[in-house]
Tab-separated table of C-alpha atoms and ligand atoms in Angstrom:
chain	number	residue	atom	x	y	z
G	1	UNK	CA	185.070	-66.237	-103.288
G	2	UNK	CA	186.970	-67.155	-100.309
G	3	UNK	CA	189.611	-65.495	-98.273
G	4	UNK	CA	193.513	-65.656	-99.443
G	5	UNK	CA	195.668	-65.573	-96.046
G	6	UNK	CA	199.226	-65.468	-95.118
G	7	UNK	CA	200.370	-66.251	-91.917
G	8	UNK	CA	204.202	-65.525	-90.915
G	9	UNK	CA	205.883	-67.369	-88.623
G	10	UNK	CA	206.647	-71.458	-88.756
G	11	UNK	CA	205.938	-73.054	-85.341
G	12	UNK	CA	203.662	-74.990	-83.345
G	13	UNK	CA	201.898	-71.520	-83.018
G	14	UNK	CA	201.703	-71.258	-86.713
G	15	UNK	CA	200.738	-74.166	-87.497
G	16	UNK	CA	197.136	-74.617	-84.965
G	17	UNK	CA	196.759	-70.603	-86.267
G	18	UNK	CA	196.781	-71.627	-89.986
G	19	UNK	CA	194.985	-74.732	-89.076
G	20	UNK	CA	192.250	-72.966	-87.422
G	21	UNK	CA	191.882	-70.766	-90.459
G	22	UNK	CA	191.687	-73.062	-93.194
G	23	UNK	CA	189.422	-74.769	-91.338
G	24	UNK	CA	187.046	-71.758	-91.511
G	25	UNK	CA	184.223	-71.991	-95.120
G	26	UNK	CA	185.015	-68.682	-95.422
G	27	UNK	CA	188.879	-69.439	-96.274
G	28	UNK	CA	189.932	-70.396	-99.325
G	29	UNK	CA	193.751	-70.727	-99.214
G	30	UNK	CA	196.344	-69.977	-96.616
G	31	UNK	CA	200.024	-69.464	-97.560
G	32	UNK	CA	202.835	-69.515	-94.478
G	33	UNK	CA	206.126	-68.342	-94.950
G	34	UNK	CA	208.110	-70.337	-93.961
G	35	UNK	CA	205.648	-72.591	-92.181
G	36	UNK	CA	207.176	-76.322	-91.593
G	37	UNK	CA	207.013	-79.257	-93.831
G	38	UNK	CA	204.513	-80.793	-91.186
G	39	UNK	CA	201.540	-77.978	-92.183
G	40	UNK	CA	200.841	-79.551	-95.583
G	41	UNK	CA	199.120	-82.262	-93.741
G	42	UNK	CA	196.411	-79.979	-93.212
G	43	UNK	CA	196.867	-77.943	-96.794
G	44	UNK	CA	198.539	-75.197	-95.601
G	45	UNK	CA	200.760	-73.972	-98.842
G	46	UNK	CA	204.151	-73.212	-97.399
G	47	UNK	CA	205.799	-69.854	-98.999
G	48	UNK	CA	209.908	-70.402	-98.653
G	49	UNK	CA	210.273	-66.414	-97.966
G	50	UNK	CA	212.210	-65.506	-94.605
G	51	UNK	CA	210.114	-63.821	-91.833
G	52	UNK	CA	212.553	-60.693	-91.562
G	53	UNK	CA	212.585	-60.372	-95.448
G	54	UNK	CA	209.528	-57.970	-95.143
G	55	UNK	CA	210.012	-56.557	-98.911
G	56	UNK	CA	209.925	-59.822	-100.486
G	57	UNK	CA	206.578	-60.815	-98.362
G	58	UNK	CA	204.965	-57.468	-99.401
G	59	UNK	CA	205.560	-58.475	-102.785
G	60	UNK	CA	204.382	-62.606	-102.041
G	61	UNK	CA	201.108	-60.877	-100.867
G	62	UNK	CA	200.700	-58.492	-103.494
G	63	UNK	CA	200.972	-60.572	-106.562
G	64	UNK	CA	199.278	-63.484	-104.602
G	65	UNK	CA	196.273	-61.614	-104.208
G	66	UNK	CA	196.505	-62.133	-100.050
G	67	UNK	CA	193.369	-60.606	-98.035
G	68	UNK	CA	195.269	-59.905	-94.931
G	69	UNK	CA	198.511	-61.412	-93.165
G	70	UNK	CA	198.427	-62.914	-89.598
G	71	UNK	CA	201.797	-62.470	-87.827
G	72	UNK	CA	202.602	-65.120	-85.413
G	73	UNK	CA	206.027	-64.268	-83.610
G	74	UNK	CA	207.538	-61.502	-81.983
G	75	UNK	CA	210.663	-60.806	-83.688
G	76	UNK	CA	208.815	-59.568	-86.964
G	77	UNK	CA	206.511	-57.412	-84.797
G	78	UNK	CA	209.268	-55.901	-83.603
G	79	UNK	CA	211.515	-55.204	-86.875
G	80	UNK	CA	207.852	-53.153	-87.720
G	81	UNK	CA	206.576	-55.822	-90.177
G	82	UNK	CA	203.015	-54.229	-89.475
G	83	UNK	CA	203.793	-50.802	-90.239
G	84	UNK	CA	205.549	-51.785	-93.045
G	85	UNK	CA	202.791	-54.009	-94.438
G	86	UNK	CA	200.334	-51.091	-93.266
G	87	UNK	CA	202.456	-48.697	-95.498
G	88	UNK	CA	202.290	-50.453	-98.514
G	89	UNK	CA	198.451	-50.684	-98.598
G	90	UNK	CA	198.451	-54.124	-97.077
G	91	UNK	CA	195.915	-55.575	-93.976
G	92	UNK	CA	197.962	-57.144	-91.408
G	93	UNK	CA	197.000	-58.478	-88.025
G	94	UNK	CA	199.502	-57.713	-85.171
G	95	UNK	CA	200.726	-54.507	-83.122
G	96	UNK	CA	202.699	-51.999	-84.653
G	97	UNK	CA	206.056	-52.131	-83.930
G	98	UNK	CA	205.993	-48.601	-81.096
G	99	UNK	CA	203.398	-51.018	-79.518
G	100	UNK	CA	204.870	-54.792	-80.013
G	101	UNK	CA	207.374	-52.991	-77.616
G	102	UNK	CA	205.399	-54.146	-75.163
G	103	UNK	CA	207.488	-57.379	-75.219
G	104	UNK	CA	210.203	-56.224	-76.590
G	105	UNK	CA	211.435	-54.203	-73.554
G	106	UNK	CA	210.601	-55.420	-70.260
G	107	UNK	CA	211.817	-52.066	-68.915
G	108	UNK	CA	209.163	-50.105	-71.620
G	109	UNK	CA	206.410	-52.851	-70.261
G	110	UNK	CA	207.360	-51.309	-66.495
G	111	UNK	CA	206.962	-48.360	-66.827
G	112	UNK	CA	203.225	-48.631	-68.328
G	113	UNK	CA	202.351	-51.063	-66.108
G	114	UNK	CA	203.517	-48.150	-63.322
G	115	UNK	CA	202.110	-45.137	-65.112
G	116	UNK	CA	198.852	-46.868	-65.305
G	117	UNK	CA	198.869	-48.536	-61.785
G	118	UNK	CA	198.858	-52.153	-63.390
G	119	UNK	CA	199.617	-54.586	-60.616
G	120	UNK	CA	203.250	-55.999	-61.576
G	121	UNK	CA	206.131	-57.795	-59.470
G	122	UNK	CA	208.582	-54.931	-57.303
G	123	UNK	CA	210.980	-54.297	-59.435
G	124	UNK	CA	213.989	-52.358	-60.667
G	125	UNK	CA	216.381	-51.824	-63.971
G	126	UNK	CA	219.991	-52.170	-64.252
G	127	UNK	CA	222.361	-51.533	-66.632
G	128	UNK	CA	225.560	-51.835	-64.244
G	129	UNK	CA	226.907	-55.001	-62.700
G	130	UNK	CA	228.000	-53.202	-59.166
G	131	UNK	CA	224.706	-51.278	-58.953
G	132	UNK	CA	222.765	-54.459	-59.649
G	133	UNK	CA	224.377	-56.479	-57.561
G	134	UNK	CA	223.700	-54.620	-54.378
G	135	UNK	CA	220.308	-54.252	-55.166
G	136	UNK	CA	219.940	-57.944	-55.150
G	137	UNK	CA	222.049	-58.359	-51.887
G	138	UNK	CA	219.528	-56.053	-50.025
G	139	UNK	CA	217.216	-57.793	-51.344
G	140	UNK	CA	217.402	-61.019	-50.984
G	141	UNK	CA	216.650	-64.021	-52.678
G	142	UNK	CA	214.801	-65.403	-53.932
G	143	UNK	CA	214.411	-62.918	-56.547
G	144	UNK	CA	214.324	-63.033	-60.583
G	145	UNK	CA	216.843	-61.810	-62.982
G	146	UNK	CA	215.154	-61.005	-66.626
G	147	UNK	CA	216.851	-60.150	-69.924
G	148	UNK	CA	215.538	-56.548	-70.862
G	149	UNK	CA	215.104	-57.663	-74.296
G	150	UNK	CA	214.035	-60.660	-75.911
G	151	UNK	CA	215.564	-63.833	-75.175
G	152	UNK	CA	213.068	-66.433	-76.919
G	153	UNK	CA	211.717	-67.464	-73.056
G	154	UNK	CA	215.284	-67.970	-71.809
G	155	UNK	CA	216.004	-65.065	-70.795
G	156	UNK	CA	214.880	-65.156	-67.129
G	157	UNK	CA	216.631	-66.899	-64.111
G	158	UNK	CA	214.441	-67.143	-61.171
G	159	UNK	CA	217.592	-67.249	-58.572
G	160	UNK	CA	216.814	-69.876	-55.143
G	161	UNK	CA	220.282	-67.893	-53.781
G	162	UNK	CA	222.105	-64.642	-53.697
G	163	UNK	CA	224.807	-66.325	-55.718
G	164	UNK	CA	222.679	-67.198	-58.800
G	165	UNK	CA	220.987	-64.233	-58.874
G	166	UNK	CA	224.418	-62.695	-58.994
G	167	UNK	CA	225.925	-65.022	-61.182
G	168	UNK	CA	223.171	-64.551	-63.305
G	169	UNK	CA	223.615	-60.689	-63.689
G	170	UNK	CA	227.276	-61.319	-64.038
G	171	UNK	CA	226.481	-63.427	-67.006
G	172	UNK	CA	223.977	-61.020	-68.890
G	173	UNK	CA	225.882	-57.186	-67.905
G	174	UNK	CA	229.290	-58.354	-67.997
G	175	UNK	CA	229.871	-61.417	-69.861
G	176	UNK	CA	227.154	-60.503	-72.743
G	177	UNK	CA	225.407	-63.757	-72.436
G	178	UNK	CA	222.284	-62.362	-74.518
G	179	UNK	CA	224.267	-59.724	-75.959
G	180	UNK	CA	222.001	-56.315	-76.216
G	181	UNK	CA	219.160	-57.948	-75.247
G	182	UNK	CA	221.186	-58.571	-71.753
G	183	UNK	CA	222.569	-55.409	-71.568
G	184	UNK	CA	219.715	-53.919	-69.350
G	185	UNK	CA	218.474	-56.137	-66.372
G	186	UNK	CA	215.238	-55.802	-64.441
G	187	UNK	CA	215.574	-57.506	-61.170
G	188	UNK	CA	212.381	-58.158	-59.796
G	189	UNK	CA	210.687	-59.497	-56.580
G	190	UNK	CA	209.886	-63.155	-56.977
G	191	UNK	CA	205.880	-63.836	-56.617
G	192	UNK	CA	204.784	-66.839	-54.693
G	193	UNK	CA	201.623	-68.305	-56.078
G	194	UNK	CA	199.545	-69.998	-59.107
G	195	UNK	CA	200.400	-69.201	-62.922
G	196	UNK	CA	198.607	-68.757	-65.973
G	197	UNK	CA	198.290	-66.904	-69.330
G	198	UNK	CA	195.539	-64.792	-69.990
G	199	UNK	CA	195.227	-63.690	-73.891
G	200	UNK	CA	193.113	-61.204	-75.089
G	201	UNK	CA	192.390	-60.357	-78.458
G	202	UNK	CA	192.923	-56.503	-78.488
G	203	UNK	CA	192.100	-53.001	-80.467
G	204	UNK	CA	192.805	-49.920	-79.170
G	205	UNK	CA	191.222	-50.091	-75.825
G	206	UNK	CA	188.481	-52.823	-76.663
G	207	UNK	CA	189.503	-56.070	-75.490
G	208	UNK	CA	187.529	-59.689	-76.045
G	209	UNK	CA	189.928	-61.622	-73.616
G	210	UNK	CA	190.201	-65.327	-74.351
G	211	UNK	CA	189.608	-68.619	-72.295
G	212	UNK	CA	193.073	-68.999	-70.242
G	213	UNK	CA	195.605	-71.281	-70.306
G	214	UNK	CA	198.832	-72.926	-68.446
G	215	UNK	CA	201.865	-73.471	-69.842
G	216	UNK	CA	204.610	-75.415	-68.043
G	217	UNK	CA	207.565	-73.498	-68.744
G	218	UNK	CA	210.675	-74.965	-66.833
G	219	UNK	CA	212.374	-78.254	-68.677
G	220	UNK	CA	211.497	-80.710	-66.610
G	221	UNK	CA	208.914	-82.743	-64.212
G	222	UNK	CA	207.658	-80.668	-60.937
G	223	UNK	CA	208.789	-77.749	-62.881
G	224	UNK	CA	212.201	-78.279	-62.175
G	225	UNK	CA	215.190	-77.560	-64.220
G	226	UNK	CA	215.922	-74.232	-66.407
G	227	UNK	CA	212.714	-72.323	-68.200
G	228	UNK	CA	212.292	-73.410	-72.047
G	229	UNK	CA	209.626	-71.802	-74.116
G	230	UNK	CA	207.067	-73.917	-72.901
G	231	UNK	CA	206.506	-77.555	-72.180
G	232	UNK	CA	202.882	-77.819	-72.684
G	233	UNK	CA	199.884	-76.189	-71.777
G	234	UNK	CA	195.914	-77.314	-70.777
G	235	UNK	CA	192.888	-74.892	-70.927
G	236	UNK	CA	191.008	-74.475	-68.942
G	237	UNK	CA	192.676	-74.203	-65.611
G	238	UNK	CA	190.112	-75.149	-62.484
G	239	UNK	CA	192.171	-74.179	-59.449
G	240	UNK	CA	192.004	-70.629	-61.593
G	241	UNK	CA	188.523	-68.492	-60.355
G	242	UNK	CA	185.953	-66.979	-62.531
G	243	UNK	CA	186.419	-63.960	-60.245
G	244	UNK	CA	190.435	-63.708	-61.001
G	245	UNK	CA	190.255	-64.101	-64.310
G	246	UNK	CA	187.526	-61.052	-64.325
G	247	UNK	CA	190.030	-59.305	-61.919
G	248	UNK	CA	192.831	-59.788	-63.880
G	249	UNK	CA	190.632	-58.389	-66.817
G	250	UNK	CA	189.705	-55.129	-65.336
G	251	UNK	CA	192.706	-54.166	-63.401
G	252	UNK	CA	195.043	-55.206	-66.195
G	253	UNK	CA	194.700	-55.967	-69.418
G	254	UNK	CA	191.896	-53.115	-70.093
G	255	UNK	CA	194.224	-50.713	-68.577
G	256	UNK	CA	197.241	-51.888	-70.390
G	257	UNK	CA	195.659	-51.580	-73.508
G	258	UNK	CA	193.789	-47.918	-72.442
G	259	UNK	CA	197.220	-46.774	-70.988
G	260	UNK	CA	198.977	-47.965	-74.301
G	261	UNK	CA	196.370	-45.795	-76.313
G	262	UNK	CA	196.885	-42.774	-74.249
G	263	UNK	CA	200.706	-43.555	-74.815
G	264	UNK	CA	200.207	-42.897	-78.391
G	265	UNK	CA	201.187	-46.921	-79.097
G	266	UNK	CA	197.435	-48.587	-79.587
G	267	UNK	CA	198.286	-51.814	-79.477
G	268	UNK	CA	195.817	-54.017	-81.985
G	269	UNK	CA	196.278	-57.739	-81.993
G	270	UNK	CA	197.132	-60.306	-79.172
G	271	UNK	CA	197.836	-59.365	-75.730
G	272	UNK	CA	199.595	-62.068	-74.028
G	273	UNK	CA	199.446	-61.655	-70.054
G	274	UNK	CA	201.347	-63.886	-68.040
G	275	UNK	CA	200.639	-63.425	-64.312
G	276	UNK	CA	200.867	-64.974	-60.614
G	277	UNK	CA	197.760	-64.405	-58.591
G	278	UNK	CA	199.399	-63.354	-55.202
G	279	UNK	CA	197.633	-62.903	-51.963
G	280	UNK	CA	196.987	-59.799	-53.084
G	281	UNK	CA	195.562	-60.381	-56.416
G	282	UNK	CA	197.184	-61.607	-59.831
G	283	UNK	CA	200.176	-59.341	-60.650
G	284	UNK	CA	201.864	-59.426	-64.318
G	285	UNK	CA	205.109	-61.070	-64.650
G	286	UNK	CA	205.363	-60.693	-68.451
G	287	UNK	CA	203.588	-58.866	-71.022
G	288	UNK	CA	204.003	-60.847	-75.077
G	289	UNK	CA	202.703	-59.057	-78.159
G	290	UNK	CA	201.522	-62.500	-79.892
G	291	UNK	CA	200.063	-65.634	-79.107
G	292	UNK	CA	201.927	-67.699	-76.823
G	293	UNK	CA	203.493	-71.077	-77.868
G	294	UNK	CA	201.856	-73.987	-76.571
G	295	UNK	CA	198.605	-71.797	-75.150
G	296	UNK	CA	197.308	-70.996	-78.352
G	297	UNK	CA	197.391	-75.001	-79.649
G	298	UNK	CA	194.821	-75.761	-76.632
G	299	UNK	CA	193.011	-72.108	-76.513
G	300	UNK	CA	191.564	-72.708	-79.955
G	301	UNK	CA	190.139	-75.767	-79.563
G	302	UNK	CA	188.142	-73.717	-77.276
G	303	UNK	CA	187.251	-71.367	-79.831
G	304	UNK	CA	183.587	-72.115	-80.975
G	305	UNK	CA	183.464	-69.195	-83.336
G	306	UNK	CA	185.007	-68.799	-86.797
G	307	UNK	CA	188.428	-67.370	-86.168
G	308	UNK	CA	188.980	-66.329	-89.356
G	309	UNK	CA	185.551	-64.113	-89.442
G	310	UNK	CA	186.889	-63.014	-86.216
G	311	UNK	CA	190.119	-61.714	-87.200
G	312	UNK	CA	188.299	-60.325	-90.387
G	313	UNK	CA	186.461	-58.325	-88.442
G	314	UNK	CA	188.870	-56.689	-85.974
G	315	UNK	CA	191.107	-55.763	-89.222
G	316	UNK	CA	188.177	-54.064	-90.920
G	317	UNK	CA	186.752	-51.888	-87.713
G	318	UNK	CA	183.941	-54.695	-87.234
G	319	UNK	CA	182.363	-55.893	-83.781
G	320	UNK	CA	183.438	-59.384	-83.394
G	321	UNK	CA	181.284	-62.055	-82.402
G	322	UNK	CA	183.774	-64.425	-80.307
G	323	UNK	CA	182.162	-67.461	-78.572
G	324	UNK	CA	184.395	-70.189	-76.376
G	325	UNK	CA	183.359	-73.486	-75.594
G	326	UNK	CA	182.096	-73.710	-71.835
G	327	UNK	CA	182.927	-77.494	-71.283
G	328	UNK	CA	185.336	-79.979	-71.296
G	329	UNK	CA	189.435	-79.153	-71.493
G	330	UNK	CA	192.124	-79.511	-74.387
G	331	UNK	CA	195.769	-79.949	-73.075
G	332	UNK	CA	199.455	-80.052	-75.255
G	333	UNK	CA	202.301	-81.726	-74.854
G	334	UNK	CA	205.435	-80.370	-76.548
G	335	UNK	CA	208.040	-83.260	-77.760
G	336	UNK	CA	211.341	-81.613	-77.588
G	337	UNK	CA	214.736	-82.886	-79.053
G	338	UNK	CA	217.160	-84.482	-76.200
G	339	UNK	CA	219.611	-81.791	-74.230
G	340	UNK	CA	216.672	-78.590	-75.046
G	341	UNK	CA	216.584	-75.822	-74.148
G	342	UNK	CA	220.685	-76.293	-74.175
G	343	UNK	CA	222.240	-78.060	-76.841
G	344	UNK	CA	220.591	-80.744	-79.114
G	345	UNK	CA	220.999	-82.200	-82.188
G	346	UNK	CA	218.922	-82.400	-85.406
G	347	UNK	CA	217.434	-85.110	-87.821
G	348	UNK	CA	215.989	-87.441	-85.478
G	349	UNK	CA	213.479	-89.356	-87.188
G	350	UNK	CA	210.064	-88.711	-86.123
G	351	UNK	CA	207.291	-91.335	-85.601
G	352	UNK	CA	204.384	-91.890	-88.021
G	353	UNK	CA	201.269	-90.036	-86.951
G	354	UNK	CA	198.900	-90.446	-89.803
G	355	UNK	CA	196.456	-93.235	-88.742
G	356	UNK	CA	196.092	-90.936	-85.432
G	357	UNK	CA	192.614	-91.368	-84.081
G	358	UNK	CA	192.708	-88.881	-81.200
G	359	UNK	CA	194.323	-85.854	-80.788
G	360	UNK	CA	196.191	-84.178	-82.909
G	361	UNK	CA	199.619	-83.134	-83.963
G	362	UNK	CA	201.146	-79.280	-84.329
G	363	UNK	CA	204.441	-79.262	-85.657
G	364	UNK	CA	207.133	-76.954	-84.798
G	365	UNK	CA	211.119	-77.966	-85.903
G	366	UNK	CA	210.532	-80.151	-87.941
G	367	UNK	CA	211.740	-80.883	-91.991
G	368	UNK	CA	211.085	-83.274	-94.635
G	369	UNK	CA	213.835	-85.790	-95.192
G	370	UNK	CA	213.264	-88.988	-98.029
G	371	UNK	CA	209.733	-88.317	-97.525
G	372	UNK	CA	209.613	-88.819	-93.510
G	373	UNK	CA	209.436	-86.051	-90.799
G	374	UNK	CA	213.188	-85.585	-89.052
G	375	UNK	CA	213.724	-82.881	-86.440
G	376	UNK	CA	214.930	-79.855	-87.369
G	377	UNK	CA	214.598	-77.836	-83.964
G	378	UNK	CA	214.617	-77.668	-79.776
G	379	UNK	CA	210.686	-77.835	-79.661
G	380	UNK	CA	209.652	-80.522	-82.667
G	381	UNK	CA	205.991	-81.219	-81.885
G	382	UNK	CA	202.999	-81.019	-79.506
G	383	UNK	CA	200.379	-83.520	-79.139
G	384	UNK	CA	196.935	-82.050	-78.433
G	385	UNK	CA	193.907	-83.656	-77.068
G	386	UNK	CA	190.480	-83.012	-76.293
G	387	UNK	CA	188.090	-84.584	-73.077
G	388	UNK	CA	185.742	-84.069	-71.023
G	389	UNK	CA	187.824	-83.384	-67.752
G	390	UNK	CA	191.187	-82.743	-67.535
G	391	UNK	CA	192.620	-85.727	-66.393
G	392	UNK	CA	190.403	-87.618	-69.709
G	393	UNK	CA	192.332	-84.783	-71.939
G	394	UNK	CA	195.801	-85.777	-70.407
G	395	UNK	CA	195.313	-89.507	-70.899
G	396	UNK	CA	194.421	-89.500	-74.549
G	397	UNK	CA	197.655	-87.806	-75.396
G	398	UNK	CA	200.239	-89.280	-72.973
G	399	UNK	CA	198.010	-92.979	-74.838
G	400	UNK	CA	199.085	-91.467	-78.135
G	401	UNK	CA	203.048	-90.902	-76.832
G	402	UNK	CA	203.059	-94.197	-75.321
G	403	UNK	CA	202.271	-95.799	-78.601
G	404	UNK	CA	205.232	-94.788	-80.305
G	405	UNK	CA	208.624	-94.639	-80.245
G	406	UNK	CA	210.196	-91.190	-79.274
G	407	UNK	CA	213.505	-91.693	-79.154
G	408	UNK	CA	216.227	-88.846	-79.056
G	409	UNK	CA	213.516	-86.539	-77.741
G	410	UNK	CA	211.905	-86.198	-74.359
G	411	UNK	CA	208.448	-84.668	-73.077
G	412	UNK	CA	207.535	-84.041	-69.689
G	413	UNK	CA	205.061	-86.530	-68.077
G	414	UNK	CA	203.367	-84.308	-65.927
G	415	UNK	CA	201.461	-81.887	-68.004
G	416	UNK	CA	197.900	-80.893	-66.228
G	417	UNK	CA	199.078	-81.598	-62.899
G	418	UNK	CA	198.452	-78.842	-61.002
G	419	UNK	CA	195.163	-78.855	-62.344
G	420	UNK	CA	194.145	-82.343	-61.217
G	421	UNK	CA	193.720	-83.201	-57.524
F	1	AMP	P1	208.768	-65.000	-68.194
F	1	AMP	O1	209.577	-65.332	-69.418
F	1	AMP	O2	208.872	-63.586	-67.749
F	1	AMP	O3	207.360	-65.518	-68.288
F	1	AMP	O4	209.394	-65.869	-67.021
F	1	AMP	C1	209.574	-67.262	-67.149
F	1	AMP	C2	209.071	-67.939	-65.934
F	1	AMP	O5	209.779	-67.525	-64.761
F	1	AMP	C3	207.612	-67.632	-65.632
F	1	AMP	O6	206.760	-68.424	-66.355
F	1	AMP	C4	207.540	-67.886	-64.142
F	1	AMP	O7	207.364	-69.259	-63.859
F	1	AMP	C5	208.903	-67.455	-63.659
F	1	AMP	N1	208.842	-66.066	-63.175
F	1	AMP	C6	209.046	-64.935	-63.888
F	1	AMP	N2	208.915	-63.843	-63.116
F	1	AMP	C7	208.614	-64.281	-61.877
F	1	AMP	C8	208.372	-63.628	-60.628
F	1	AMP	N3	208.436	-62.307	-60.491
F	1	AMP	N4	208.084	-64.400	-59.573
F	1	AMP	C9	208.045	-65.755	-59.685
F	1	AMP	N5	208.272	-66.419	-60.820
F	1	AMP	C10	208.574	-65.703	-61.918
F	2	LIG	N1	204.421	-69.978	-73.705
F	2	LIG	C1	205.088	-68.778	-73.436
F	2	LIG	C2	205.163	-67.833	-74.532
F	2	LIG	O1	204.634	-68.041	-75.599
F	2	LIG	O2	205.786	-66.804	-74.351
């Protein structure tokens, strides 16, 4: 008999997760609460329970017979949905919420990062305007202003000028603009070099890191334009070195995840690193306690071995056997709703994508309307492809965008560039 899994969470994220699981013999059903209308394509069973309504989800899974639950986003992490399902005799995939805190305070994620000599961006934490401010005027732009707390990816202004840095700190400590979230500040140095995501899949202190990723997080072409939660993303990245990525491996993530151990907060599930490789090496800029969303849509692809046995395994104190693919490259474009990440309407009709013969289609805000797909969110859908370089990848989906008709939404036209000379 096959496996009965829940997955929380109902984005783009979600959707590629519980895709990659169903996909997997040893699977037989996979419930998402809430999931989005678009999942059933692949016969994912949505479950209409709220992802903060952790009682009524213990009780889905109990009487559902559920094996184990995969959380996908941050915010349940961090209300303790693990401990809680962990408490009532459930298996659930994900950090606990004393570790998920990882992400939730950039502040927290400092101070390991300093305690355990994890190469990280100069920076400091503010909690008053004046004090902030003239921190930032001795410093010099440019320099980044970050949300202490979560801020779904908005939360950071990377300031050209002394005035936008300082606007931006008037906005989060005096003018509430995230409320608590804002109400700490770390002002940090800003990093000059290359970007990417590294991901590792994470128990205690063993970590299986995964292949990397870039995501393209500002709105708009040349990476101009205010940060979103990600544009689109391509795995993996060439002008990225074998030898950084196995840098980045030993003097970060396993000492994040040893340091978080001998913190008494063993972090088990997905560690997220998002870093800048300086002159001087990569350095973190952020630490997530998840997948990221659009890396995990092309990361999987990459995934040769069954990520359901996988996940099986780390939940029940087994060795995993994790295998990536070692050629060709998947990239993601996101299709977002006109005016994201500031205001945009709803309930644009979507285009048809069911004769699609490349590529394929991960659904984020979207609903089901008279039978037909309307938007029902900033980030609606990515379109993923597969090739056998980078620029072959990037063709086959911007081919599948051109053919159809994407009005009241926008997608950035440049995803993969820096990775094609
Ligand atoms: P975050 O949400 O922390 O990943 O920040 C959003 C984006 O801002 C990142 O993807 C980077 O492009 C940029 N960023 C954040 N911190 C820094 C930094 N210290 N130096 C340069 N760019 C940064
Ligand atoms: N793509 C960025 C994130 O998931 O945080």
């Amino acid at each position: 008999m096959g496996l009965t899994i829940l997955v929380i969470g109902s984005g783009g994220r979600e959707h590629v997760i519980a895709q990659k699981l169903i996909q997997s013999p040893k699977v037989r059903t996979v419930y998402c609460a809430k999931g989005n209308a678009g999942m059933k394509n692949d016969g994912i069973t949505l479950v209409d329970i709220a992802e903060n309504d952790h009682p009524a989800l213990i009780k889905f899974a109990q009487e559902n017979g559920v094996d184990w639950t995969f959380v996908g986003p941050e915010i349940p992490l961090l209300n303790g949905i693990i401990d809680d399902f962990t408490d009532a005799g459930l298996l659930a995939f994900g950090p606990v919420k004393a570790a998920a805190e990882i992400e939730g305070s950039k502040d927290f994620a400092k101070d390991i990062m300093n305690k355990y000599q994890v190469p990280t961006a100069e920076h400091q934490t503010f909690s008053d305007f004046a004090k902030a401010q003239a921190y930032v005027v001795k410093k010099g732009a440019p320099i980044v202003i970050k949300a202490d707390g979560l801020a779904a990816g908005k939360g950071v202004v990377v300031a050209q000028t002394d005035e936008e840095a300082i606007k931006a700190l008037k906005e989060m400590l005096e003018k509430n603009k995230f409320g608590a979230s804002g109400a700490k500040v770390v002002v940090e140095e800003f990093l000059f070099g290359e970007e990417f995501s590294l991901l590792a899949f994470v128990r205690g202190q063993e970590v299986y890191p995964m292949v990397i990723a870039q995501d393209h997080k500002r709105v708009y072409e040349n990476d101009l334009g205010p940060n979103t939660g990600g544009m689109g993303a391509y795995s993996p990245v060439p002008q990225i070195s074998d030898e950084i990525v196995k840098e980045a491996i030993e003097t970060i993530v396993k000492p994040t995840a040893k340091g978080m151990v001998e913190e008494g907060r063993a972090f088990t599930g997905v560690l997220y690193a998002g870093l800048i490789v300086t002159e001087s090496g990569p350095k973190v800029i952020e630490f997530n306690a998840r997948f990221g969303d659009p890396e995990t849509q092309v990361v999987l692809q990459r995934l040769e071995s069954d990520f359901a046995q996988i996940i099986d395994d780390l939940l029940k104190g087994k060795e995993p056997q994790i295998k990536w693919k070692q050629n060709g490259y998947s990239l993601g474009v996101v299709v977002a709703a006109e005016g994201y990440p500031n205001f945009y309407r709803r309930g644009c009709q979507l285009p048809d994508f069911s004769d699609l013969e490349t590529g394929q289609i991960y659904y984020a805000g979207v609903k089901e309307e008279n039978a037909q797909f309307v938007s029902n969110g900033g980030r609606i859908y990515l379109v993923e492809s597969s090739g056998k370089t980078l620029k072959e990848a990037q063709k086959a989906v911007y081919d599948v965008l051109k053919a159809v008709d994407t009005k009241g939404t926008f997608y950035r036209k440049d995803i993969g560039f820096k990775g094609i000379k």
